[in-house]
mmCIF file of C-alpha atoms and ligand atoms in Angstrom:
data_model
loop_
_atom_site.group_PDB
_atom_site.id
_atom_site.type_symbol
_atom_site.label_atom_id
_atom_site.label_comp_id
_atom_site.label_asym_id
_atom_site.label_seq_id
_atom_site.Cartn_x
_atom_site.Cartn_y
_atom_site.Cartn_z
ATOM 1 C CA UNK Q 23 20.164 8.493 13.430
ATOM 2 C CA UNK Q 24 18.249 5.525 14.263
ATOM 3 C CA UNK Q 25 20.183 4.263 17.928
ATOM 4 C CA UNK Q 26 20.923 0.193 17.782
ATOM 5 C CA UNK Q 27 18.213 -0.708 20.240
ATOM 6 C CA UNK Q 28 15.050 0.640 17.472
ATOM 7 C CA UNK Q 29 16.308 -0.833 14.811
ATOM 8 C CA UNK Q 30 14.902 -4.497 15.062
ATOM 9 C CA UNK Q 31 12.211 -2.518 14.827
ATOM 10 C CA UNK Q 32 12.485 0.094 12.235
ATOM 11 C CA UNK Q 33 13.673 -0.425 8.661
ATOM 12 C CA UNK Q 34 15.703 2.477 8.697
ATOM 13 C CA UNK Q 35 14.590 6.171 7.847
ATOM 14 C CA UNK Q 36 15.187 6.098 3.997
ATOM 15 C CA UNK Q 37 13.758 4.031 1.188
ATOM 16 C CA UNK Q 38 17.416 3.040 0.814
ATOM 17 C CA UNK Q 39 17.388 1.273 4.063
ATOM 18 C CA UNK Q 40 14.216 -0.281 4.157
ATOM 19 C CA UNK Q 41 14.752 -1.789 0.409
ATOM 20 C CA UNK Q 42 18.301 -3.266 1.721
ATOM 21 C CA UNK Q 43 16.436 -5.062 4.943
ATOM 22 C CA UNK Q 44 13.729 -5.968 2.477
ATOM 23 C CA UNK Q 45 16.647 -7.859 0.406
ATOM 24 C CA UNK Q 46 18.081 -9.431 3.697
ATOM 25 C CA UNK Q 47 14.357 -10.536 4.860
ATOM 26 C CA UNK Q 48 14.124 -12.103 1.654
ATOM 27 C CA UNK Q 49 16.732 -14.477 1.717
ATOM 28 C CA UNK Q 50 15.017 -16.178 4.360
ATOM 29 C CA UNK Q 51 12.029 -16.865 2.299
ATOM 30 C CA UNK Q 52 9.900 -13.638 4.482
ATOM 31 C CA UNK Q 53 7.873 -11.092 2.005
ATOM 32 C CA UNK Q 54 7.915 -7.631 3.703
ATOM 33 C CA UNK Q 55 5.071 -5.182 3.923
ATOM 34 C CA UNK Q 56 6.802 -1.581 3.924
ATOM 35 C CA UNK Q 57 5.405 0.794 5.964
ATOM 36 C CA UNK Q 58 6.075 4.426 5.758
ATOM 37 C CA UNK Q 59 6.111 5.830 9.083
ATOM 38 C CA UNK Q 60 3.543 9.050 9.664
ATOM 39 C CA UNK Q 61 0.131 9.148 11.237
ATOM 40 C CA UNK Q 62 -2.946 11.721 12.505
ATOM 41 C CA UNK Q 63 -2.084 14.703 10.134
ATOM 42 C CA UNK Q 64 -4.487 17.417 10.305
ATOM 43 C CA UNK Q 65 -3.709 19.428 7.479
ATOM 44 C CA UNK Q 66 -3.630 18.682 3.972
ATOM 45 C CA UNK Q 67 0.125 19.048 3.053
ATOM 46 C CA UNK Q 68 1.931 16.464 5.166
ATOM 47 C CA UNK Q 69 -1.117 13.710 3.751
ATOM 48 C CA UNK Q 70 -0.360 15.008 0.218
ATOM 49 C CA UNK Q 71 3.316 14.542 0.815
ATOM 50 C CA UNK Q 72 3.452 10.942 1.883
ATOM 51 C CA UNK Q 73 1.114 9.976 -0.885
ATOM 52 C CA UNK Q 74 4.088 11.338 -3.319
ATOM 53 C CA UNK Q 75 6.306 9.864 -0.917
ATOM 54 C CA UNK Q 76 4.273 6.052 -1.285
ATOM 55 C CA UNK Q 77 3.949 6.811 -5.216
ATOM 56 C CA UNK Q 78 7.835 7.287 -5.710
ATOM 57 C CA UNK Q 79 8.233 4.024 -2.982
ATOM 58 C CA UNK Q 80 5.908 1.897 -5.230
ATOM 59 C CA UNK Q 81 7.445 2.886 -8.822
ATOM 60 C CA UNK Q 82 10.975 2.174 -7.364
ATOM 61 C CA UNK Q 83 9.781 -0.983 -5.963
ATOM 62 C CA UNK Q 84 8.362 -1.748 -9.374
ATOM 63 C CA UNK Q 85 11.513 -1.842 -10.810
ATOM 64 C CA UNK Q 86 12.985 -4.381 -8.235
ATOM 65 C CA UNK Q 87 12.760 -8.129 -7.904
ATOM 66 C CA UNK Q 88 12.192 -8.287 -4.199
ATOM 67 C CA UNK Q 89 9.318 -9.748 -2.768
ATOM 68 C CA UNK Q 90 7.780 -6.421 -1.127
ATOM 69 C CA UNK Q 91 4.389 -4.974 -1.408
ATOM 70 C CA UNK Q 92 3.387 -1.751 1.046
ATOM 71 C CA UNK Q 93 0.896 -0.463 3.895
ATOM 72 C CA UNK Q 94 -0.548 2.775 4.414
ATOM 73 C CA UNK Q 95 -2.461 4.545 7.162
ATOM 74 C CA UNK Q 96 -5.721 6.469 6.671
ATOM 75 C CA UNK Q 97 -4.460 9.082 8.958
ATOM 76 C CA UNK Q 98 -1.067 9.250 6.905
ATOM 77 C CA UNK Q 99 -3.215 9.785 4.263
ATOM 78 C CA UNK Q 100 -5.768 12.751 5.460
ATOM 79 C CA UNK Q 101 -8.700 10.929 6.855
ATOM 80 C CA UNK Q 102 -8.588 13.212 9.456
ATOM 81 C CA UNK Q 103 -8.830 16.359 7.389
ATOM 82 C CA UNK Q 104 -11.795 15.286 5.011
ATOM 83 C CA UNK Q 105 -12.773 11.690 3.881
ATOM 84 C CA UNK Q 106 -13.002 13.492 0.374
ATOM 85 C CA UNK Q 107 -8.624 14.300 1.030
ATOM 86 C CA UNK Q 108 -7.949 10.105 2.280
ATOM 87 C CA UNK Q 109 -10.435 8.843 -0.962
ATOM 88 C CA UNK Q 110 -8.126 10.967 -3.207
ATOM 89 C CA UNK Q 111 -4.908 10.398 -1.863
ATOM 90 C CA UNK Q 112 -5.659 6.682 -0.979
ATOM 91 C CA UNK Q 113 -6.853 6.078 -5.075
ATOM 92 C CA UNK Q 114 -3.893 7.926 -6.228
ATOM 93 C CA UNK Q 115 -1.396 5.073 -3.973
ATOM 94 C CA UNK Q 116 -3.406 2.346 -5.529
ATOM 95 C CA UNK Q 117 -3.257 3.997 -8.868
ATOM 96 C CA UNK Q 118 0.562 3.585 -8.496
ATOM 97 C CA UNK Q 119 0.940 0.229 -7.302
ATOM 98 C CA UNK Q 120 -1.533 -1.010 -10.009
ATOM 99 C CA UNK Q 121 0.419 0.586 -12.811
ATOM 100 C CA UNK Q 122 4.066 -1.168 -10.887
ATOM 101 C CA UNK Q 123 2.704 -4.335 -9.837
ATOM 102 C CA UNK Q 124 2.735 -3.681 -6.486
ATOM 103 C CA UNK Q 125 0.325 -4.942 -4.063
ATOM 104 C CA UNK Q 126 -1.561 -1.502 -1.603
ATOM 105 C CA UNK Q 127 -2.213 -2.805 2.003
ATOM 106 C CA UNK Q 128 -4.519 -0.364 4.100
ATOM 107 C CA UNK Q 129 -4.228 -0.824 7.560
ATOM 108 C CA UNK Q 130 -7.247 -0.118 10.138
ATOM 109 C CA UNK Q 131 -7.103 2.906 12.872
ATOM 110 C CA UNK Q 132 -9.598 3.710 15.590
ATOM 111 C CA UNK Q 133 -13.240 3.145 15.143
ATOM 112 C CA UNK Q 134 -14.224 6.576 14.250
ATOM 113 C CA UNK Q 135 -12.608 5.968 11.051
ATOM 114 C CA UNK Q 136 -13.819 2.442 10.271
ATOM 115 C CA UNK Q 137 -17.153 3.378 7.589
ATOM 116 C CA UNK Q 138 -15.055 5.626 6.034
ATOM 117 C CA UNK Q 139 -12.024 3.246 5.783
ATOM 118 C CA UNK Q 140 -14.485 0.423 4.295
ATOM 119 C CA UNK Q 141 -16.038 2.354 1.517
ATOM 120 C CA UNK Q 142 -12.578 3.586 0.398
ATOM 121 C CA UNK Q 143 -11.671 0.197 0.196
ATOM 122 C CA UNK Q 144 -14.525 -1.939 -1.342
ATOM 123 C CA UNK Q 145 -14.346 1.404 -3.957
ATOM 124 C CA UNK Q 146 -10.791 1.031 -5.026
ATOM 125 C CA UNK Q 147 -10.849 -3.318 -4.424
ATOM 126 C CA UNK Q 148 -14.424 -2.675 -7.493
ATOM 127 C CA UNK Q 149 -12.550 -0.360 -9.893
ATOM 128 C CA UNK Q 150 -8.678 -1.965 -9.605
ATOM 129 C CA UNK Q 151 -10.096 -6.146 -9.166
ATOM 130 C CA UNK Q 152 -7.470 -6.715 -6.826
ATOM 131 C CA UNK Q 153 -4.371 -5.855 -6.365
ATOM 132 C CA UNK Q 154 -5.531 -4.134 -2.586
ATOM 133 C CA UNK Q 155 -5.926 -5.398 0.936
ATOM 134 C CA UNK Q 156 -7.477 -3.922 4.253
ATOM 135 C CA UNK Q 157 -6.664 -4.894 7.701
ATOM 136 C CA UNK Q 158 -10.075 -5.725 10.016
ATOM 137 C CA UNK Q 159 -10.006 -6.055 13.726
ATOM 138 C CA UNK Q 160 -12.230 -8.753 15.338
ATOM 139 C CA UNK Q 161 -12.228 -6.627 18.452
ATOM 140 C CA UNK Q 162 -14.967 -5.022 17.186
ATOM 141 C CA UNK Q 163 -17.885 -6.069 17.635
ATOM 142 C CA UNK Q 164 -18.768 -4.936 13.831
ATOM 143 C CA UNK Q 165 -16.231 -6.637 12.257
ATOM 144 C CA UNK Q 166 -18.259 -10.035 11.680
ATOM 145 C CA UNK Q 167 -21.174 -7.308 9.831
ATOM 146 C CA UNK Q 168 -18.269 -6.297 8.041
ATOM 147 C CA UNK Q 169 -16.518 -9.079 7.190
ATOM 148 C CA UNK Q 170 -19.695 -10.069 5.096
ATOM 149 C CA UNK Q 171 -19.309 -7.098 2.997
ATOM 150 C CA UNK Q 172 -16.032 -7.634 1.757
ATOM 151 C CA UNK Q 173 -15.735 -11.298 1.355
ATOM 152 C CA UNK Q 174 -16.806 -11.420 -2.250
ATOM 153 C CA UNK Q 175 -14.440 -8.628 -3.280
ATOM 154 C CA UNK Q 176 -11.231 -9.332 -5.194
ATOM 155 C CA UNK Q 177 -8.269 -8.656 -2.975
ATOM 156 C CA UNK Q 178 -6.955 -9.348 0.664
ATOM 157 C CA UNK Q 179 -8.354 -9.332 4.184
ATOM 158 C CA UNK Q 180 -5.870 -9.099 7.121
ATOM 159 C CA UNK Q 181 -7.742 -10.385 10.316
ATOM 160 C CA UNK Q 182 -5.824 -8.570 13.311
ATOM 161 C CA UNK Q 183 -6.843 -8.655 17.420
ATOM 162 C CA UNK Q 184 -6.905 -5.028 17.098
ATOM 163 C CA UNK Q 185 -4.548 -1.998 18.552
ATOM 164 C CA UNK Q 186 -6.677 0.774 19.714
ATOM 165 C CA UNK Q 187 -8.682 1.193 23.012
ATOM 166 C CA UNK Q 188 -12.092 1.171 22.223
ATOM 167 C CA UNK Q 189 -15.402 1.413 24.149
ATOM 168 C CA UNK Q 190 -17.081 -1.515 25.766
ATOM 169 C CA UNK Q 191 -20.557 -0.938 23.749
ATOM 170 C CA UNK Q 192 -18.814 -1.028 20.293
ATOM 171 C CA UNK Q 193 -15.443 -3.722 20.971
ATOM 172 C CA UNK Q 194 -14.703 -6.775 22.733
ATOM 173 C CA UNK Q 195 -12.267 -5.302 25.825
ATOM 174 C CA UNK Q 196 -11.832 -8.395 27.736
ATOM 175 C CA UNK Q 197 -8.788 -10.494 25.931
ATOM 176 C CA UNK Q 198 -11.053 -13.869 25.998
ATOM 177 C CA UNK Q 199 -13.407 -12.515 23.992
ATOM 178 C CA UNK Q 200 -10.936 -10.667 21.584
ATOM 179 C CA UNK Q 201 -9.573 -14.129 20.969
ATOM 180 C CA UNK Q 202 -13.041 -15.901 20.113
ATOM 181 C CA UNK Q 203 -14.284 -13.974 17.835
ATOM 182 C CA UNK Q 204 -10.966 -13.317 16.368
ATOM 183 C CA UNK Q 205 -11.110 -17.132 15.576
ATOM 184 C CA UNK Q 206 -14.884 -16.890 14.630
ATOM 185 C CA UNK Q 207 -13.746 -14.226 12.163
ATOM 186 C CA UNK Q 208 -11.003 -16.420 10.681
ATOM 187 C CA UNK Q 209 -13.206 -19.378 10.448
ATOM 188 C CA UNK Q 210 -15.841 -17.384 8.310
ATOM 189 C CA UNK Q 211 -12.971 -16.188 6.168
ATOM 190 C CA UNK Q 212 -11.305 -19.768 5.790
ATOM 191 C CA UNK Q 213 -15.105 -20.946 5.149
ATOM 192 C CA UNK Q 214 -15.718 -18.400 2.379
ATOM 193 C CA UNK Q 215 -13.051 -17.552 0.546
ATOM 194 C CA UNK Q 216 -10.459 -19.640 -1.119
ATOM 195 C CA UNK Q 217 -7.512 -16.925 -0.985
ATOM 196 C CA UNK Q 218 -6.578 -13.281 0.020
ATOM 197 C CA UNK Q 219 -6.816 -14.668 3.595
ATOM 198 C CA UNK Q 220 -4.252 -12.778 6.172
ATOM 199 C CA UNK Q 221 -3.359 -13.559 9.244
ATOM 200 C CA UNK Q 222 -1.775 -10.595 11.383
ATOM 201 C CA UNK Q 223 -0.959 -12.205 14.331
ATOM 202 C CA UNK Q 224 2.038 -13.232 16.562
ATOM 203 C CA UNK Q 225 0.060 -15.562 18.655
ATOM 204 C CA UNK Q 226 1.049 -19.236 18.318
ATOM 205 C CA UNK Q 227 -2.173 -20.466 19.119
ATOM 206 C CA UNK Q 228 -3.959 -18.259 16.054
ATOM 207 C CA UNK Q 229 -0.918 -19.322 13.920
ATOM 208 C CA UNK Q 230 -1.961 -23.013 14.726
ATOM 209 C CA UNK Q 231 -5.492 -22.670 14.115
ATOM 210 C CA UNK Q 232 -5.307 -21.111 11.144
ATOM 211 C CA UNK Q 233 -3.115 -23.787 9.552
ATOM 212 C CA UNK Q 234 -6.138 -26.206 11.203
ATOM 213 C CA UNK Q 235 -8.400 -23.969 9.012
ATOM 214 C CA UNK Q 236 -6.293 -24.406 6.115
ATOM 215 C CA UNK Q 237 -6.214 -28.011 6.391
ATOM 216 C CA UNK Q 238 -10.146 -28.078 6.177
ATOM 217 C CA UNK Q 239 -11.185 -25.511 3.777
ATOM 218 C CA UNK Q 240 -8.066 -25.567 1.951
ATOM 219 C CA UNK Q 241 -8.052 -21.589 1.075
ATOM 220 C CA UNK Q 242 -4.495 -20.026 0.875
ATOM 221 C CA UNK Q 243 -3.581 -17.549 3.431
ATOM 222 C CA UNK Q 244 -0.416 -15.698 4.273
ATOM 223 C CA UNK Q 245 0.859 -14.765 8.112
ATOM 224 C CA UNK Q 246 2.051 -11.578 9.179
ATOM 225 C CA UNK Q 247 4.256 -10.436 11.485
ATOM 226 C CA UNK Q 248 5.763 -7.210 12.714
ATOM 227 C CA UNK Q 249 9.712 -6.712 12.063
ATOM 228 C CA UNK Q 250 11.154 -7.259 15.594
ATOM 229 C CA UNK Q 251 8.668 -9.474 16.779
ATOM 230 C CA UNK Q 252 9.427 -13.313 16.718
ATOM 231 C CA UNK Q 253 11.214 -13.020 13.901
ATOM 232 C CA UNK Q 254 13.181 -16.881 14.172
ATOM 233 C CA UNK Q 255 9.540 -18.053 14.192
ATOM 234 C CA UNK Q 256 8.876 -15.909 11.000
ATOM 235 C CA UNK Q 257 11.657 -17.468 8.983
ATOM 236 C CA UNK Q 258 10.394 -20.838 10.706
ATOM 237 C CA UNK Q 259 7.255 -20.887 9.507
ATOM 238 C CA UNK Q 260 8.941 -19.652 6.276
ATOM 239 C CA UNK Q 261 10.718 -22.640 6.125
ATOM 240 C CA UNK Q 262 7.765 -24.657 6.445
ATOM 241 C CA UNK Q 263 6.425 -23.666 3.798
ATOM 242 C CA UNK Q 264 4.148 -21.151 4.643
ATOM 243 C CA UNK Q 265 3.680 -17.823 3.130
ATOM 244 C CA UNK Q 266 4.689 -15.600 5.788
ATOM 245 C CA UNK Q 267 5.072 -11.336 5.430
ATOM 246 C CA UNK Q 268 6.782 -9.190 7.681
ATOM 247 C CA UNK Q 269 5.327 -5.645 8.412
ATOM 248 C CA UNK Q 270 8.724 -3.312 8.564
ATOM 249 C CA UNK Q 271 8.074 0.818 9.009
ATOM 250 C CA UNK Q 272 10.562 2.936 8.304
ATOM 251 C CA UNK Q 273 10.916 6.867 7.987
ATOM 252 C CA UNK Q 274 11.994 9.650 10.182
ATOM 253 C CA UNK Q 275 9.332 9.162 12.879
ATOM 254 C CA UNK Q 276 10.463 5.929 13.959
ATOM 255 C CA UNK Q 277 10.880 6.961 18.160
ATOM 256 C CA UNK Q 278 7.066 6.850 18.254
ATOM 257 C CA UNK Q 279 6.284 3.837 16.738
ATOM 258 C CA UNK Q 280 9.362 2.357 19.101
ATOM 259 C CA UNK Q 281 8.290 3.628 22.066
ATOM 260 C CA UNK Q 282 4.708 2.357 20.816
ATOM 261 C CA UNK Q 283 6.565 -1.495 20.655
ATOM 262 C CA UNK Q 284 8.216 -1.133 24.147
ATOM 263 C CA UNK Q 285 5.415 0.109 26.421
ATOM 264 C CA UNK Q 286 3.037 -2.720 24.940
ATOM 265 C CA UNK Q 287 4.918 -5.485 26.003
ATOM 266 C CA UNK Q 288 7.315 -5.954 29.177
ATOM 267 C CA UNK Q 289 10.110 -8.313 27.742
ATOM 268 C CA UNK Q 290 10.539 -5.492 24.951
ATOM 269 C CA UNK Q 291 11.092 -3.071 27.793
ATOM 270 C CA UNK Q 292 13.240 -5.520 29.820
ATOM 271 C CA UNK Q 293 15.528 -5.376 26.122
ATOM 272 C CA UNK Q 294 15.213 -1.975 25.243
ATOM 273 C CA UNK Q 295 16.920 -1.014 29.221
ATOM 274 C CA UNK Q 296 19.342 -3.700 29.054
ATOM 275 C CA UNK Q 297 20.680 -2.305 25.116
ATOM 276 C CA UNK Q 298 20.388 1.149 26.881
ATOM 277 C CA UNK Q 299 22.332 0.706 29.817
ATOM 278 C CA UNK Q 300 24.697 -1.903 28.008
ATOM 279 C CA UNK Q 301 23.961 -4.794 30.365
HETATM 280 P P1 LIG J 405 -1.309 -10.860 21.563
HETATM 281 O O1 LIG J 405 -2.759 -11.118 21.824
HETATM 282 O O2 LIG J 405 -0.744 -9.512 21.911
HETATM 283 O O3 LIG J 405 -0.442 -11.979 22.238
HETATM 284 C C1 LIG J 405 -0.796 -13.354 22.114
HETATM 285 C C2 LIG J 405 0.461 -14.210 22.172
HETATM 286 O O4 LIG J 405 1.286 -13.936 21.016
HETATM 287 C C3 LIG J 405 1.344 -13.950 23.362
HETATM 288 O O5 LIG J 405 0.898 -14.624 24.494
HETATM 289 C C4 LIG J 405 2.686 -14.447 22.843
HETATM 290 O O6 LIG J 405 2.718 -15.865 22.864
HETATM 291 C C5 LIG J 405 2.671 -14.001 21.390
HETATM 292 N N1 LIG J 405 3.279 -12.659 21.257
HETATM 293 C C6 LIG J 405 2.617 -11.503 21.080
HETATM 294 N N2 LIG J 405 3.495 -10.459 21.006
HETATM 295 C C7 LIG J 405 4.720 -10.994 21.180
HETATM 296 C C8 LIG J 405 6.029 -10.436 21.250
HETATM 297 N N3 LIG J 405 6.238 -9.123 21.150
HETATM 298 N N4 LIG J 405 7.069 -11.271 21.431
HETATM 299 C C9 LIG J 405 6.866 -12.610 21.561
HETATM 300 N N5 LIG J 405 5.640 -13.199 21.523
HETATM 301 C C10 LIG J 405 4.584 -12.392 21.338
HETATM 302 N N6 LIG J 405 -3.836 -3.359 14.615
HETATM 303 C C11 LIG J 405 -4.771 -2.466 14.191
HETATM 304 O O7 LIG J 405 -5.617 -2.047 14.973
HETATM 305 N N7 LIG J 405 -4.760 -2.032 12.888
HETATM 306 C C12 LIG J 405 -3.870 -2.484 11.963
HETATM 307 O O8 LIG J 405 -3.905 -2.063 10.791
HETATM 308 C C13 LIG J 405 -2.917 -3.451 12.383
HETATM 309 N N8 LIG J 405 -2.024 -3.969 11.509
HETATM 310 C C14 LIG J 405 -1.202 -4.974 11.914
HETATM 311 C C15 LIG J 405 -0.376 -5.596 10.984
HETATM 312 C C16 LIG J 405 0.401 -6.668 11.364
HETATM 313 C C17 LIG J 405 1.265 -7.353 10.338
HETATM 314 C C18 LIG J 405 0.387 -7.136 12.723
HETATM 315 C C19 LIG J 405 1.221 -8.298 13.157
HETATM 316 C C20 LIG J 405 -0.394 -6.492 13.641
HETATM 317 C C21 LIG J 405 -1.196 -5.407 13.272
HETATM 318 N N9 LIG J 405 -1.996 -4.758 14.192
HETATM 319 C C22 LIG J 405 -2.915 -3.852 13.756
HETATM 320 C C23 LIG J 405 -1.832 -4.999 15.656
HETATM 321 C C24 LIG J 405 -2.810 -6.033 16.194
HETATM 322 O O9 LIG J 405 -4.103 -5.523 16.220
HETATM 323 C C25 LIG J 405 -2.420 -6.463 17.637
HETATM 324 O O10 LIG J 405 -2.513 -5.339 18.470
HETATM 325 C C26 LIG J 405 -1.037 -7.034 17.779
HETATM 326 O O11 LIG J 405 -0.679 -7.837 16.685
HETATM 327 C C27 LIG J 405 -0.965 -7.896 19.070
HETATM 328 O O12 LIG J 405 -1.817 -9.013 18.992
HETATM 329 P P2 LIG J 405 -1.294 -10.482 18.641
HETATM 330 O O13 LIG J 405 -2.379 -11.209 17.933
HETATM 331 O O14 LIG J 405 -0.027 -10.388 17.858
HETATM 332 O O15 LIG J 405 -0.945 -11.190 20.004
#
C-alpha cells in the first residue's frame, strides 16, 4: 500500500485509482496525463506487458468522459532491448489510443536514446496525423537541430529543462544556460507553429513567458505540471483560463519515482520527514 506521504505524488497503484484522481483533477478544470509507472527493462516480457497494460488503460479510458490522455517511457517500452522491440510496442500504444480517441504522449530519457526516440515518433506522428506528442529537452544542445525536424509534423511538442545528467560536450549543465535556450526553444516553437505547443515546466518565470509568447504569436499551448508539484498554481492557472495538464504516475513501482521527487528538491524532503515522523 501506497503510505500517505507518496501519494500527492502517485495516482495510486491501479487503473482504478488513477481514473478516480483523474475525476477529482478534473473538477478543477486540470487534464491529467496518466503515467504508468515502469522504466529500463532489459528483457522483452516486462516491455510487452506494459504495452498490454497501456492498451487495456487507453480502451477503458475510451469509454470515459474524463479529460485524460497518457505518457509512456521508451524504456517501459523495450528501447533498451532492441529499437526494433520499442518501434513495435510503441506503434501498437498509438494504435490503441487512435482507435479510443485517446491522445499517446512519449516522454524523453537519456541521450543515448534520443535518435531512436525521434524516428519512432516522426514515424507514428506521419502514419496516425496526430493524435501523438513527444517530450524534448532544451538541455541538449541538439534539441534546437531537432526541434526543426518535428515542427511541421501533426501532433504535440512538450518543451521540458530536462531530467537526466548529461555530458558537458552534448547538454547545457550550467542552470543559466538550461534556462536560455529553454526559452530560445519555446520562442521557435511559439514562432512556428500555431498549436501542439507544451509547456512542461513548474517554473513561474517559463510559465510567464510563455503566456508573453502567446500573446505575440498567438499559437495555443497547454502547461504541464507534475501531480504533487504546485498543484494550487495548477488549478490557478486553470482558472485563468489556461489549458493546463497534470502528469500523475501510478502503478506498483511508485517508491522509486517518490524517492526520485524527494531527493531533487529540499522542501519535498523537509515534507516527506515531517509526514514521516508526524511533526
Ligand atoms: P526548475 O528549473 O527545477 O525550477 C525552476 C523554478 O520552478 C523554481 O525556482 C521554483 O520556482 C519552481 N519549482 C520547480 N520545482 C518546484 C517544486 N517542486 N515546488 C515548487 N516550485 C517548484 N524530463 C525529461 O528529461 N524527460 C521527460 O519526458 C520529462 N517529462 C516531464 C513532464 C512534465 C509534465 C514535467 C513537468 C516535467 C518533465 N520532465 C521531463 C522533467 C523536467 O525535465 C525537469 O527536470 C523538471 O520539470 C524540473 O524543471 P522545471 O522547469 O520544472 O523547474
Amino acid at each position: 500500500m501506497i503510505p500517505p506521504v507518496a501519494r500527492d505524488f502517485v495516482a495510486g497503484e491501479e487503473p482504478a485509482t488513477a481514473f478516480e484522481h483523474t475525476r477529482q483533477t478534473n473538477e478543477a478544470g486540470v487534464g491529467v496525463i496518466l503515467n504508468k509507472l515502469g522504466e529500463h527493462y532489459h528483457e522483452r516480457g516486462p516491455a510487452e506487458e506494459d504495452t498490454a497494460a497501456y492498451e487495456q488503460l487507453i480502451a477503458e479510458l475510451g469509454e470515459t468522459d474524463l479529460d485524460s490522455c497518457v505518457s509512456v517511457k521508451p524504456s517501459q517500452l523495450g528501447i533498451d532491448v532492441s529499437p526494433a522491440v520499442f518501434e513495435e510496442n510503441y506503434r501498437r500504444v498509438v494504435e490503441a489510443g487512435s482507435e479510443h480517441g485517446v491522445f499517446v504522449w512519449c516522454d524523453m530519457e537519456d541521450a543515448t536514446t534520443t535518435d531512436t526516440t525521434l524516428d519512432a515518433f516522426e514515424s507514428v506522428a506521419t502514419e496516425f496525423g496526430g493524435g501523438v506528442g513527444l517530450c524534448v529537452q532544451a538541455n541538449l544542445r541538439r534539441t534546437r537541430a531537432d526541434l526543426e525536424r518535428l515542427v511541421d509534423l501533426p501532433g504535440k511538442i512538450r518543451l521540458v529543462k530536462g531530467a537526466y545528467d548529461e555530458d558537458e560536450e552534448i547538454a547545457y549543465t550550467d542552470q543559466s544556460a538550461v534556462d536560455e535556450a529553454f526559452r530560445e526553444d519555446l520562442t521557435y516553437l511559439f514562432k512556428n507553429r500555431d498549436s501542439g505547443v507544451a509547456v512542461g515546466s513548474h517554473d513561474p518565470e517559463m510559465i510567464a513567458y510563455a503566456r508573453e509568447l502567446h500573446e505575440r504569436h498567438g499559437s495555443d499551448y497547454e502547461i504541464q505540471m507534475l501531480m504533487g508539484v504546485r498543484e494550487e498554481a495548477q488549478r490557478r492557472l486553470a482558472r485563468e483560463g489556461r489549458e493546463v495538464y497534470q502528469y500523475a504516475p501510478y502503478g506498483s513501482e511508485w517508491a522509486s519515482y517518490f524517492y526520485r521527487r524527494v531527493r531533487e528538491r529540499k522542501e519535498n524532503l523537509l515534507f516527506a520527514a515531517r509526514a514521516v515522523l508526524g511533526v
